[in-house]
Tab-separated table of C-alpha atoms in Angstrom:
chain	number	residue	atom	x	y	z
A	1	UNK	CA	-180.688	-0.110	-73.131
A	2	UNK	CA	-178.735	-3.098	-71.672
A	3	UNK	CA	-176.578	-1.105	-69.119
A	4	UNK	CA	-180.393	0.971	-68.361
A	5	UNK	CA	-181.594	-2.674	-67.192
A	6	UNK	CA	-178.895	-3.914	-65.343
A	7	UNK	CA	-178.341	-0.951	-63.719
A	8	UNK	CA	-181.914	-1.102	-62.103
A	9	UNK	CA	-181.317	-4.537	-61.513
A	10	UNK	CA	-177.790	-4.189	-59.154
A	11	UNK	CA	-179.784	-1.301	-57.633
A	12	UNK	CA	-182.344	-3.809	-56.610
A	13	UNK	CA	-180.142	-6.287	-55.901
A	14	UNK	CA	-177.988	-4.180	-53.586
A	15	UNK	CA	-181.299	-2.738	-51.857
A	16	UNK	CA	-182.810	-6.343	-51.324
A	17	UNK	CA	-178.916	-6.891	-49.348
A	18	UNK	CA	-179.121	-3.596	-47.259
A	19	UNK	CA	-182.637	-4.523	-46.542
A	20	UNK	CA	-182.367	-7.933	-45.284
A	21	UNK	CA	-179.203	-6.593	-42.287
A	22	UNK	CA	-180.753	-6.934	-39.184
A	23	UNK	CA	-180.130	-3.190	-38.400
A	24	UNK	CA	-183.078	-2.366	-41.116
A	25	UNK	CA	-185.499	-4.022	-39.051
A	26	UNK	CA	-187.466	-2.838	-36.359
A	27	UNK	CA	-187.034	-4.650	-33.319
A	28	UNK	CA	-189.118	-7.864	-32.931
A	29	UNK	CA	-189.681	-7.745	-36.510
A	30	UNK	CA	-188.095	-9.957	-39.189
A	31	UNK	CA	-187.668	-9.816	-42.782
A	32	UNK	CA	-187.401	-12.472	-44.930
A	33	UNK	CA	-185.947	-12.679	-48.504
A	34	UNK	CA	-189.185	-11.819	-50.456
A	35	UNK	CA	-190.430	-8.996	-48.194
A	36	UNK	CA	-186.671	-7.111	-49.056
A	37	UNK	CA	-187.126	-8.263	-52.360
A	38	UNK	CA	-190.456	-6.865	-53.172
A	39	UNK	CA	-189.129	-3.804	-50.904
A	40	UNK	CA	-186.259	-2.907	-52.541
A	41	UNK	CA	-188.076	-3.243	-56.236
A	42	UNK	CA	-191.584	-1.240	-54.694
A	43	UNK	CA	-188.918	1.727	-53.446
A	44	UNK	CA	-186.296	1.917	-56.654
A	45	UNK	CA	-188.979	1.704	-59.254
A	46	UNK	CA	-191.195	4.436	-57.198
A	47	UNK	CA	-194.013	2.348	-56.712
A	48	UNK	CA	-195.430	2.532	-53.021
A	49	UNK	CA	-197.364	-0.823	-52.837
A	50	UNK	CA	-195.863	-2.647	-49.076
A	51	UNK	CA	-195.989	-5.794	-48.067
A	52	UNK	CA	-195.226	-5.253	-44.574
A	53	UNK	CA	-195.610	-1.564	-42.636
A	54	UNK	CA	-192.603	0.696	-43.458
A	55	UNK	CA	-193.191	3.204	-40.269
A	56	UNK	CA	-193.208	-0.289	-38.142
A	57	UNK	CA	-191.623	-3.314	-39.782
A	58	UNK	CA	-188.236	-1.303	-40.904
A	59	UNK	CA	-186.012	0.596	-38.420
A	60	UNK	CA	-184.826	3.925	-38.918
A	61	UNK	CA	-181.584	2.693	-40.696
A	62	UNK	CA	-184.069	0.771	-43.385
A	63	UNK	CA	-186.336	3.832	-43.780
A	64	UNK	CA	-183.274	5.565	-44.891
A	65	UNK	CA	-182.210	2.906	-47.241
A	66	UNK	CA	-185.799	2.960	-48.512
A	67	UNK	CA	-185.901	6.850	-48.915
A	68	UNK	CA	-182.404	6.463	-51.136
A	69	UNK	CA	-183.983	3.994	-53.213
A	70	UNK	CA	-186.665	5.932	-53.704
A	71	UNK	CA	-184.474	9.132	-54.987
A	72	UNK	CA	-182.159	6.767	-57.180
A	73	UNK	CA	-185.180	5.724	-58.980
A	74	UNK	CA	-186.300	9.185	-59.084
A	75	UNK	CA	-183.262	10.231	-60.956
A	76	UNK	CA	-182.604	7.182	-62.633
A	77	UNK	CA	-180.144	5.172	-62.025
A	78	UNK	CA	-178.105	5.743	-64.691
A	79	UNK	CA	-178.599	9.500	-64.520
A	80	UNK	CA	-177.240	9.250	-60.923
A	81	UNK	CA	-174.390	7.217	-62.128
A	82	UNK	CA	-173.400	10.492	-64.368
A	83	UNK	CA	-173.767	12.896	-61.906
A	84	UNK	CA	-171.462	11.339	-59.795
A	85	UNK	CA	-168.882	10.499	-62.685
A	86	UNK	CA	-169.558	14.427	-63.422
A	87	UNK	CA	-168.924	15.444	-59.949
A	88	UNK	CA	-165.289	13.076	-59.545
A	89	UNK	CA	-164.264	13.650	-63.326
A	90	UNK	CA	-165.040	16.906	-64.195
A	91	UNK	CA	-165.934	14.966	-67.596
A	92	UNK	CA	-168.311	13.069	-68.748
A	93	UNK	CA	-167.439	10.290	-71.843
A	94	UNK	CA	-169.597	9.698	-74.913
A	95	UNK	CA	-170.715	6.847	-73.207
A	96	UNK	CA	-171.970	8.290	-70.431
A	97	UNK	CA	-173.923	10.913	-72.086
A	98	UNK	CA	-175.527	8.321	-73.903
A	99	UNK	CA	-176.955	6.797	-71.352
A	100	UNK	CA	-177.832	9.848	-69.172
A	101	UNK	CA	-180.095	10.995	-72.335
A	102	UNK	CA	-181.199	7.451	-72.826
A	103	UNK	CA	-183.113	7.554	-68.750
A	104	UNK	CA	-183.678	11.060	-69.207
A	105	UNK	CA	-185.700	11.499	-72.203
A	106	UNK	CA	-183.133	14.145	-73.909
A	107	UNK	CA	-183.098	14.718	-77.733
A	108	UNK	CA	-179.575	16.192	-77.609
A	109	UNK	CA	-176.325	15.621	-76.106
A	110	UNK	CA	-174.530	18.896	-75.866
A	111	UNK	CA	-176.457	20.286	-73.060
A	112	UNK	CA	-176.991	17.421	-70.949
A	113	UNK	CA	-174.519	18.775	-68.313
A	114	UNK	CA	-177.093	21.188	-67.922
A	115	UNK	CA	-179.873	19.193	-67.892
A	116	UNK	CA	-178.225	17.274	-65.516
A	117	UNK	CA	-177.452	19.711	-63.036
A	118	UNK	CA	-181.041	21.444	-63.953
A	119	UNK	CA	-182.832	17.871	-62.494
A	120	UNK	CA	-180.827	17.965	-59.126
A	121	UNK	CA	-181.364	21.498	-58.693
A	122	UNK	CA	-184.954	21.460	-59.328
A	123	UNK	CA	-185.388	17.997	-57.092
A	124	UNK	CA	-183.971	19.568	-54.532
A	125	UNK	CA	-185.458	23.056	-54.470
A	126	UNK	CA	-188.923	21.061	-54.824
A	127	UNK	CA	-188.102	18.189	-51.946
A	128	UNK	CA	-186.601	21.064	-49.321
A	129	UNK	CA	-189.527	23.495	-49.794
A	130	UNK	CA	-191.937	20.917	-49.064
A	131	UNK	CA	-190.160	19.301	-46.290
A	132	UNK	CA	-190.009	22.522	-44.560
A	133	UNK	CA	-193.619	23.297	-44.925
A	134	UNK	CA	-194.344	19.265	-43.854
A	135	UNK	CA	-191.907	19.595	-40.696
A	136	UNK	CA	-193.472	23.038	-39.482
A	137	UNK	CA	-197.106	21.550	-40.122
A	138	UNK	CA	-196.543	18.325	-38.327
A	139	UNK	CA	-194.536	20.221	-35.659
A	140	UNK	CA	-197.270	22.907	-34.926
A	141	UNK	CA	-200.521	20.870	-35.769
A	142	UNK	CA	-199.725	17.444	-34.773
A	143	UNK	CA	-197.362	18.015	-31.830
A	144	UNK	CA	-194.715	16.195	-33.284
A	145	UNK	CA	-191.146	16.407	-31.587
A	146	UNK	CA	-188.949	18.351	-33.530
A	147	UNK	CA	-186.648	15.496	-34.921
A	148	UNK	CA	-189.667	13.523	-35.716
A	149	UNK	CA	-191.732	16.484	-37.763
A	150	UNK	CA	-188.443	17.184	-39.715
A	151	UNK	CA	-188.125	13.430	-40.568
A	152	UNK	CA	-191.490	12.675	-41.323
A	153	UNK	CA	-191.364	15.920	-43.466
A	154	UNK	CA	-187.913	14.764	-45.818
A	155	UNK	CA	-189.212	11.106	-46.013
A	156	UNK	CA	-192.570	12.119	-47.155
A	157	UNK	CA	-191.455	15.433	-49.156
A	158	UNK	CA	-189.021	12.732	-50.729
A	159	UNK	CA	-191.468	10.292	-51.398
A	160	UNK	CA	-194.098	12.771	-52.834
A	161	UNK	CA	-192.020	14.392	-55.466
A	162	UNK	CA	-190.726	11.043	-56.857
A	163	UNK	CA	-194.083	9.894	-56.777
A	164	UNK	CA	-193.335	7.008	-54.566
A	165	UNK	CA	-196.056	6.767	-52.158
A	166	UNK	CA	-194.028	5.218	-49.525
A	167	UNK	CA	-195.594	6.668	-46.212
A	168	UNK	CA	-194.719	6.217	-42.505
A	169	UNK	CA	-197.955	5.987	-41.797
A	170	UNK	CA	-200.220	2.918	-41.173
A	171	UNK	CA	-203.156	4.053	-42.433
A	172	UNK	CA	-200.841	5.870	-45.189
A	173	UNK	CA	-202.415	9.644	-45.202
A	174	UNK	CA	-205.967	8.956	-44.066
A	175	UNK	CA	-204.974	10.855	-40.953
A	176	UNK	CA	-204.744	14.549	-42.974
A	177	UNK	CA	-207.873	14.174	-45.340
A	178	UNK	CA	-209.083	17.027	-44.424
A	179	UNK	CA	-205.522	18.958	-43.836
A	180	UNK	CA	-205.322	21.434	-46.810
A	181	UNK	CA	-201.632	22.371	-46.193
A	182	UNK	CA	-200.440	18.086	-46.007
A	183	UNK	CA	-202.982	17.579	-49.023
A	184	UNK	CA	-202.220	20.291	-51.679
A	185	UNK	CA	-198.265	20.421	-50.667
A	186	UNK	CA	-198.191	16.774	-51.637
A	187	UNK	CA	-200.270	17.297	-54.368
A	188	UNK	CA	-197.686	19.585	-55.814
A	189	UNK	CA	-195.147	17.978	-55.137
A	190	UNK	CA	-196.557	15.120	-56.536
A	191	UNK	CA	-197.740	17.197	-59.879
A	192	UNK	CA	-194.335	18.527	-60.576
A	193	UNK	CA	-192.595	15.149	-60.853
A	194	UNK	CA	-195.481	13.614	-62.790
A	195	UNK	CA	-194.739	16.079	-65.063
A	196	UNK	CA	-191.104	15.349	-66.472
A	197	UNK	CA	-187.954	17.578	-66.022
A	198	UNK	CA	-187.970	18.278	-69.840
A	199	UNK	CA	-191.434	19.958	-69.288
A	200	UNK	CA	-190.389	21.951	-66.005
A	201	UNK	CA	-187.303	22.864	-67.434
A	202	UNK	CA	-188.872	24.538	-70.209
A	203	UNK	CA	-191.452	26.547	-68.230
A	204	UNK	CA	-188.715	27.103	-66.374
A	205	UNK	CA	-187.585	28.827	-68.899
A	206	UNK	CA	-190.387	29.999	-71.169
A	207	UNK	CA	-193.125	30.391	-68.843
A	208	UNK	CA	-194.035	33.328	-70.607
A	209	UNK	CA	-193.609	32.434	-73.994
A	210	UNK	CA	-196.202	29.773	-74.542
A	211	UNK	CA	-195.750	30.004	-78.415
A	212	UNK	CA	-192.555	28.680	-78.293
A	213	UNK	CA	-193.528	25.906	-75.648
A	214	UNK	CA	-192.683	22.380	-78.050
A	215	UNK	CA	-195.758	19.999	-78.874
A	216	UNK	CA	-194.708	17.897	-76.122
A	217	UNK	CA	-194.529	20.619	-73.314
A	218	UNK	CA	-198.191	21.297	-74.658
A	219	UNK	CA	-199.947	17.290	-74.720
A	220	UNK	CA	-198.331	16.969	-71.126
A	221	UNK	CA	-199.704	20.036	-69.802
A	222	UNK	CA	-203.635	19.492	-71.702
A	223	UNK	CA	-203.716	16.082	-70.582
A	224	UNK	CA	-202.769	16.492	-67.237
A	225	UNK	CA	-205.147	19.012	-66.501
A	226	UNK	CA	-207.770	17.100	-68.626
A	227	UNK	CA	-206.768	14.367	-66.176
A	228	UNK	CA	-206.889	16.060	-62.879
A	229	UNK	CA	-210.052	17.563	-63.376
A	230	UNK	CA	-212.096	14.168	-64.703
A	231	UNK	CA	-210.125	12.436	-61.913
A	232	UNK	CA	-211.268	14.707	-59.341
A	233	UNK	CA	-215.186	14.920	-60.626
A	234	UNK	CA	-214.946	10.748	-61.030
A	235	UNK	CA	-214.236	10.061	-57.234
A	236	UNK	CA	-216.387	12.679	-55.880
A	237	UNK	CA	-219.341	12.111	-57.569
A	238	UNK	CA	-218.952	8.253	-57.256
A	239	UNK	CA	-218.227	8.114	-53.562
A	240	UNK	CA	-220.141	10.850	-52.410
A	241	UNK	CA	-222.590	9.031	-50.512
A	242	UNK	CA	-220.224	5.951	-49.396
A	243	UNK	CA	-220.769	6.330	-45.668
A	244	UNK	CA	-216.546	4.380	-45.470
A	245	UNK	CA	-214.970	6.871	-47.852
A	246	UNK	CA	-216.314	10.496	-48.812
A	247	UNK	CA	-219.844	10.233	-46.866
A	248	UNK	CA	-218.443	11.670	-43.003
A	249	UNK	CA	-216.758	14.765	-45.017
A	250	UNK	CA	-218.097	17.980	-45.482
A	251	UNK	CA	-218.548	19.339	-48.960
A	252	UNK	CA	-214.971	21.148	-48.981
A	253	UNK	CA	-213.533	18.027	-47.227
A	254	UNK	CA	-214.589	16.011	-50.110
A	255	UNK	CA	-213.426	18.197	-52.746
A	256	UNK	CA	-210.005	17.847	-51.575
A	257	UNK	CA	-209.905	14.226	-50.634
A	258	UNK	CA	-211.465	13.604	-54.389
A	259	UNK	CA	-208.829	16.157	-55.695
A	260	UNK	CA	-206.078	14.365	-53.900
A	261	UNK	CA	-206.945	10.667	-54.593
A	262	UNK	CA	-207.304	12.002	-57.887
A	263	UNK	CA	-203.415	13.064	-58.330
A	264	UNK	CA	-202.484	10.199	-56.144
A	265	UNK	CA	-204.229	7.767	-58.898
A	266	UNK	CA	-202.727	8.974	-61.731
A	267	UNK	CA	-198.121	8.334	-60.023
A	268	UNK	CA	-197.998	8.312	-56.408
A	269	UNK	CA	-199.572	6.083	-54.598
A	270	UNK	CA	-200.591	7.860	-50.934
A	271	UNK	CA	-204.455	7.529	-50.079
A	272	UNK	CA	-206.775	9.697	-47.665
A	273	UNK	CA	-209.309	7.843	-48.643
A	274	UNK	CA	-209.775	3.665	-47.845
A	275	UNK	CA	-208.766	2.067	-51.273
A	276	UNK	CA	-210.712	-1.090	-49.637
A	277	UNK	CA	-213.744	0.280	-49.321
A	278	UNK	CA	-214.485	2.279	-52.130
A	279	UNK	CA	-217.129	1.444	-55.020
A	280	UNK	CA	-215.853	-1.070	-57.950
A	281	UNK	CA	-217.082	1.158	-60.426
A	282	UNK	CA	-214.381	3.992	-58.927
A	283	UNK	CA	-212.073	0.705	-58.719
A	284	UNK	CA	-212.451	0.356	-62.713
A	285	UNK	CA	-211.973	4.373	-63.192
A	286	UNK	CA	-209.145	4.221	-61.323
A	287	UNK	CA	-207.821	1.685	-63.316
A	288	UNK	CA	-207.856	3.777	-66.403
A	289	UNK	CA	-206.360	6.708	-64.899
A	290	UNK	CA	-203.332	4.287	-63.222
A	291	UNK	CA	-202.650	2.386	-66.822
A	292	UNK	CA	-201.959	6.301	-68.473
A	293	UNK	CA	-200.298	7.570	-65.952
A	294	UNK	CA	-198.032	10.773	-66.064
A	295	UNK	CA	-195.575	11.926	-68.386
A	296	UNK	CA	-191.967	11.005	-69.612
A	297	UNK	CA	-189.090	11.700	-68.418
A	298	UNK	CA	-190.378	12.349	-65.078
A	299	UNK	CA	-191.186	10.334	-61.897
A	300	UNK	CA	-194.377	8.844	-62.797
A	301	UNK	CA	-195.203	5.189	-64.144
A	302	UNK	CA	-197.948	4.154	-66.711
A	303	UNK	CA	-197.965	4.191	-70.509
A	304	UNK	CA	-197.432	7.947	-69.933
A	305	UNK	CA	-200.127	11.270	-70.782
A	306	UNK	CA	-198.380	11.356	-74.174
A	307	UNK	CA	-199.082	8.155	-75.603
A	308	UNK	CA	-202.328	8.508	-74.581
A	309	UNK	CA	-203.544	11.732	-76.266
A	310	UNK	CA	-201.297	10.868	-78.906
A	311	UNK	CA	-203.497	7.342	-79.522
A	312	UNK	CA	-206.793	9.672	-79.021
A	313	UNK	CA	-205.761	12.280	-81.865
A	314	UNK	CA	-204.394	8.898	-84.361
A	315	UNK	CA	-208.430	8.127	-83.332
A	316	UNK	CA	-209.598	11.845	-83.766
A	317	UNK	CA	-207.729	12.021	-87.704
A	318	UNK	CA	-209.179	8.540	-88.693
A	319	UNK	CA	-212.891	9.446	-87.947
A	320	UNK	CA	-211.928	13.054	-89.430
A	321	UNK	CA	-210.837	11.225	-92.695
A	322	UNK	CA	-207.224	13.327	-92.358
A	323	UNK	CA	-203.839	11.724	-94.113
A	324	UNK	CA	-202.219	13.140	-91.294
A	325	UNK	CA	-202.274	13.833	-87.471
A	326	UNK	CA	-201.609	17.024	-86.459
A	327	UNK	CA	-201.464	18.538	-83.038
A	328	UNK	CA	-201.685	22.111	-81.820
A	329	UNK	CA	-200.243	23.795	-84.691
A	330	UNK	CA	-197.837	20.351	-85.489
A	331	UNK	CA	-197.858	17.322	-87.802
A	332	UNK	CA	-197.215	14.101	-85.466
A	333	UNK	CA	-193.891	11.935	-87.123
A	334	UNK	CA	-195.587	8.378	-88.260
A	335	UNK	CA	-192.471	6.942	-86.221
A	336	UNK	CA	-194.633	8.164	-82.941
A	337	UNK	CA	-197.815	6.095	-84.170
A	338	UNK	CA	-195.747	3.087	-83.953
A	339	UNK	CA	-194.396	3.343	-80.937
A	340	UNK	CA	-197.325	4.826	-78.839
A	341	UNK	CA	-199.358	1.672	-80.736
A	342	UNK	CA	-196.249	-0.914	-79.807
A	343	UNK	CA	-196.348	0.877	-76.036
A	344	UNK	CA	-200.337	0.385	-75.200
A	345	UNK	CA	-200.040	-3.529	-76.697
A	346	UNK	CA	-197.216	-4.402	-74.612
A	347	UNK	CA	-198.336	-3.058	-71.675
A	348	UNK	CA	-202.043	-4.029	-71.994
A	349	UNK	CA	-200.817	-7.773	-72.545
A	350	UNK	CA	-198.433	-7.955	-70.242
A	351	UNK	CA	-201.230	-6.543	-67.789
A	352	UNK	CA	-203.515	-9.091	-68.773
A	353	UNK	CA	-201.040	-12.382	-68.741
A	354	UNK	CA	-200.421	-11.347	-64.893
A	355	UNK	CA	-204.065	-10.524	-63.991
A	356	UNK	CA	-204.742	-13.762	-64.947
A	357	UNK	CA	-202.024	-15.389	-63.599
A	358	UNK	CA	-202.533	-13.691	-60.251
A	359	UNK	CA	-206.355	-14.400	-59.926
A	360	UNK	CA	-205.177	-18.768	-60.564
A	361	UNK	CA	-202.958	-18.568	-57.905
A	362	UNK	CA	-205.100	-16.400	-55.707
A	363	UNK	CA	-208.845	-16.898	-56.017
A	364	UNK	CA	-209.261	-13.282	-55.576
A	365	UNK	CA	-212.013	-11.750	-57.669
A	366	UNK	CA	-211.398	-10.029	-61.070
A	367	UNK	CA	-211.867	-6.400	-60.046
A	368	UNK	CA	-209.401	-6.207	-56.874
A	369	UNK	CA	-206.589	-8.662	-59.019
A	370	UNK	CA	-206.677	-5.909	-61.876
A	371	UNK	CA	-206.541	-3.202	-59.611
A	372	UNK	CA	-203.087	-4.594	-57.767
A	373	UNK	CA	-202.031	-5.592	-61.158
A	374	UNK	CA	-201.934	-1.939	-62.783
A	375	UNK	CA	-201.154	-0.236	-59.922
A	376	UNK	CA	-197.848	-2.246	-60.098
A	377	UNK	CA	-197.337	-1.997	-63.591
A	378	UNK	CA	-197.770	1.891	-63.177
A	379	UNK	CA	-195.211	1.939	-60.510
A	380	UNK	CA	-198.834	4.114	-58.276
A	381	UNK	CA	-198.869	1.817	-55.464
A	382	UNK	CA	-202.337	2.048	-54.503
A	383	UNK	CA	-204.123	-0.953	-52.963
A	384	UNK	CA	-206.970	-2.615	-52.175
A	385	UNK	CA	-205.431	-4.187	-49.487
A	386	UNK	CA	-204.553	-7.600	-51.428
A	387	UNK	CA	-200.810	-7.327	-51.795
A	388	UNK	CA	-199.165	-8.968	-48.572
A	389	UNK	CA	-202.432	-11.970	-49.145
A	390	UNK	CA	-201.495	-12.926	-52.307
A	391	UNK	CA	-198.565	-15.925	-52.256
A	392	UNK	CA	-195.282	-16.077	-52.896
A	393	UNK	CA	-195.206	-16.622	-56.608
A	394	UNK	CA	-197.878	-13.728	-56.854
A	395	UNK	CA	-195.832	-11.071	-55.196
A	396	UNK	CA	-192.619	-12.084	-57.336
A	397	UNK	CA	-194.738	-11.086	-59.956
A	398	UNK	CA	-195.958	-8.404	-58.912
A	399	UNK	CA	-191.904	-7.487	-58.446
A	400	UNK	CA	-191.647	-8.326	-61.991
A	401	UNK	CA	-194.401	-6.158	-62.887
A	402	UNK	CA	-193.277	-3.256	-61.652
A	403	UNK	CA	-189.283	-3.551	-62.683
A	404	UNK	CA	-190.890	-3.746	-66.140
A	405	UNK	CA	-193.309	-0.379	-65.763
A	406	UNK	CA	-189.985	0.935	-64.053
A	407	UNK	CA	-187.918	0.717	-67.134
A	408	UNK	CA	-190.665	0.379	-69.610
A	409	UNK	CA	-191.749	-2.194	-71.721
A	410	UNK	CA	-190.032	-1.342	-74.883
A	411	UNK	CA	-186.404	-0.671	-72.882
A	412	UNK	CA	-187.465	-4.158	-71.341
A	413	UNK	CA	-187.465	-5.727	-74.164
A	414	UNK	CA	-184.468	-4.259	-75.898
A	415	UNK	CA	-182.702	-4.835	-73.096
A	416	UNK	CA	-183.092	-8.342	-74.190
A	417	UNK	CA	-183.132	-9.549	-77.343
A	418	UNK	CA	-184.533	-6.534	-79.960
A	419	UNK	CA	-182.387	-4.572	-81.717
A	420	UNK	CA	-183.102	-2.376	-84.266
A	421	UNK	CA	-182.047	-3.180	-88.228
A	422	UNK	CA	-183.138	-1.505	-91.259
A	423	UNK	CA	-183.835	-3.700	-94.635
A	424	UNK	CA	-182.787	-2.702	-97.761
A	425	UNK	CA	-185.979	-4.145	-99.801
A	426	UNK	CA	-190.056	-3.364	-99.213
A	427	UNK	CA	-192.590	-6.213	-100.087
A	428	UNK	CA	-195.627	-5.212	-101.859
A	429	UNK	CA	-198.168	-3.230	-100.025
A	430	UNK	CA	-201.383	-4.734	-99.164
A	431	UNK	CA	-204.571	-3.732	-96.851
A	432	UNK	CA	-206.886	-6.338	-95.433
A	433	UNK	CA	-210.204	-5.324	-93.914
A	434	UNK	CA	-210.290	-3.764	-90.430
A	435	UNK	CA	-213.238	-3.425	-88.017
């Protein structure tokens, strides 16, 4: 857990250098200490929210650094460290396998070569398919030079599958809300990663076996559609009539903007739609479906899909009147209660200390300071459009914020100080009145 933190945080640190050589910037731009800072932490931890434009501000040399941030974080940096000790060595150490299943979710060790290999090849295969379909649509449609429609394709192919939200645009994707091809590919793109390489790697393999899919396959793939589809109905019927957001589009237009701010709200971070101008009620929806997130193991932030259905069947037992939780078929393990319980506390406190925080030192109203603050936290890197206002001390924490979503709260904090003991004595059992 210790070497997981400091790992991110060399990454970061080494980003924030690369960042700050004059080479990364743009010419007649300049970038201080804070803006490669908050960067460099917004690209490794997959985040998206910008304090200055990344298609202006940074030069072609500092969009690249930014795209490899933004794939480290996507595999983890630790996971990346074992690759490349698997491609030099031949052999990986105890150690090292350790760690690699410690980032990447896995319950075993003996096949993690495979797994590892299994997460680069599927990246890969995901990232070039899109970029080609990105490149020939810019290229055709948009009468982009070839270089330029083949880079704009990898960075945002890149960005979308890691669930980044780093665009090259201004206006981020506002410019293709009513471009089926740019919407749905990065939709899918975006989908896939949200969804966690254990999950893919097991339809992968057992896509027609759905008996034999595991209880976790199963919650990610229920509450993600579950998700999607509330997501999608939320925005559209909300915003419908705002004449700044859905109101120009035609009916089919706003069915896919809804369906792709939907996906975006839930990991990645691109908009179609103006953030700014939408409805605080879809602000406060939003919220919600930033703060759960997507699932583990994979490229998305929040408290993750799983904790959350596993908190609404702990719910769904109690009012039942059930000893036990069971889900599709399974009984939950009472180790699971704990820490999906420990999870939502952490985060939602942590969440709340910083809204707080950020509103004293901002004077910015409740429901665009909460917004920032869990779209950080979630590593989604949508905006109101608050993030370069807010002052120093508010964007450091804001950095802080989303290092901690990045590695998680409870890696955070072991990282630090827990560790885990067992005692060899239980004190008498007692139940005091709750509700």
């Amino acid at each position: 857990m210790q070497l997981i933190f400091l790992g991110f945080l060399l990454a970061t640190a080494a980003g924030t250098g690369l960042l700050l050589l004059p080479a990364a910037t743009a010419p007649g731009q300049e970038t201080d200490l804070i803006h490669a800072l908050f960067t460099a932490t917004s690209a490794l931890c997959v985040t998206g929210l910008t304090v200055v434009d990344t298609g202006t501000h940074f030069s072609t040399f500092g969009q690249i650094i930014i795209l490899v941030l933004i794939q480290l974080g996507g595999f983890g940096v630790m996971t990346f460290a074992t690759v490349v000790g698997l491609i030099v060595l031949g052999r990986l150490s105890l150690r090292s396998k350790l760690l690699a299943a410690a980032e990447a979710k896995s319950l075993g060790l003996a096949d993690l070569r495979s797994l590892i290999l299994g997460i680069i090849k599927i990246s890969l295969i995901i990232e070039i398919a899109l970029a080609i379909i990105l490149s020939l649509r810019f290229h055709l449609s948009y009468e982009m030079s070839p270089g330029e429609a083949i880079w704009h394709g990898v960075f945002h192919s890149v960005s979308a599958f890691n669930n980044a939200g780093f665009a090259l645009y201004s206006d981020s994707m506002m410019g293709f809300v009513a471009d089926p091809v740019v919407g749905l590919g990065l939709s899918a793109a975006i989908i896939l990663g949200g969804l966690g390489f254990p999950v893919i790697l097991q339809l992968r393999r057992r896509f027609r076996t759905p008996r034999l899919w595991s209880m976790h396959t199963r919650i990610v793939l229920w509450a993600t559609s579950v998700l999607l589809v509330l997501g999608t109905g939320m925005v559209l019927v909300l915003e419908w009539s705002n004449p700044a957001t859905l109101g120009p589009l035609s009916a089919p237009e706003k069915l896919l903007a809804s369906f792709f701010q939907s996906v975006q709200t839930r990991t990645a971070g691109f908009n179609s739609l103006d953030i700014s101008a939408m409805e605080p009620t879809t602000w406060l929806g939003m919220d919600l479906l930033m703060f759960i997130g997507g699932a583990p193991a994979g490229t998305a932030g929040g408290i993750k899909v799983t904790t959350f259905a596993v908190l609404l069947f702990i719910v769904y037992t109690e009012l039942r009147g059930d000893t036990a939780v069971n889900i599709f078929g399974k009984r939950l393990s009472r180790a699971v209660h704990r820490q999906a319980i420990a999870v939502v506390v952490l985060a939602g406190g942590l969440i709340g200390v910083v809204t707080g925080a950020l509103m004293h030192l901002s004077g910015l109203p409740l429901d665009q300071v909460l917004f920032e603050t869990v779209s950080a936290f979630a590593t989604v890197g949508l905006s109101t459009g608050i993030t370069a206002e807010l002052p120093v001390t508010g964007q450091l924490l804001l950095v802080l914020l989303m290092f901690i979503g990045r590695v998680g709260p409870i890696t955070f904090a072991s990282a630090l100080a827990l560790r885990e003991r067992r005692t060899m004595y239980e004190l008498p059992k007692e139940r005091p009145i709750i509700g």
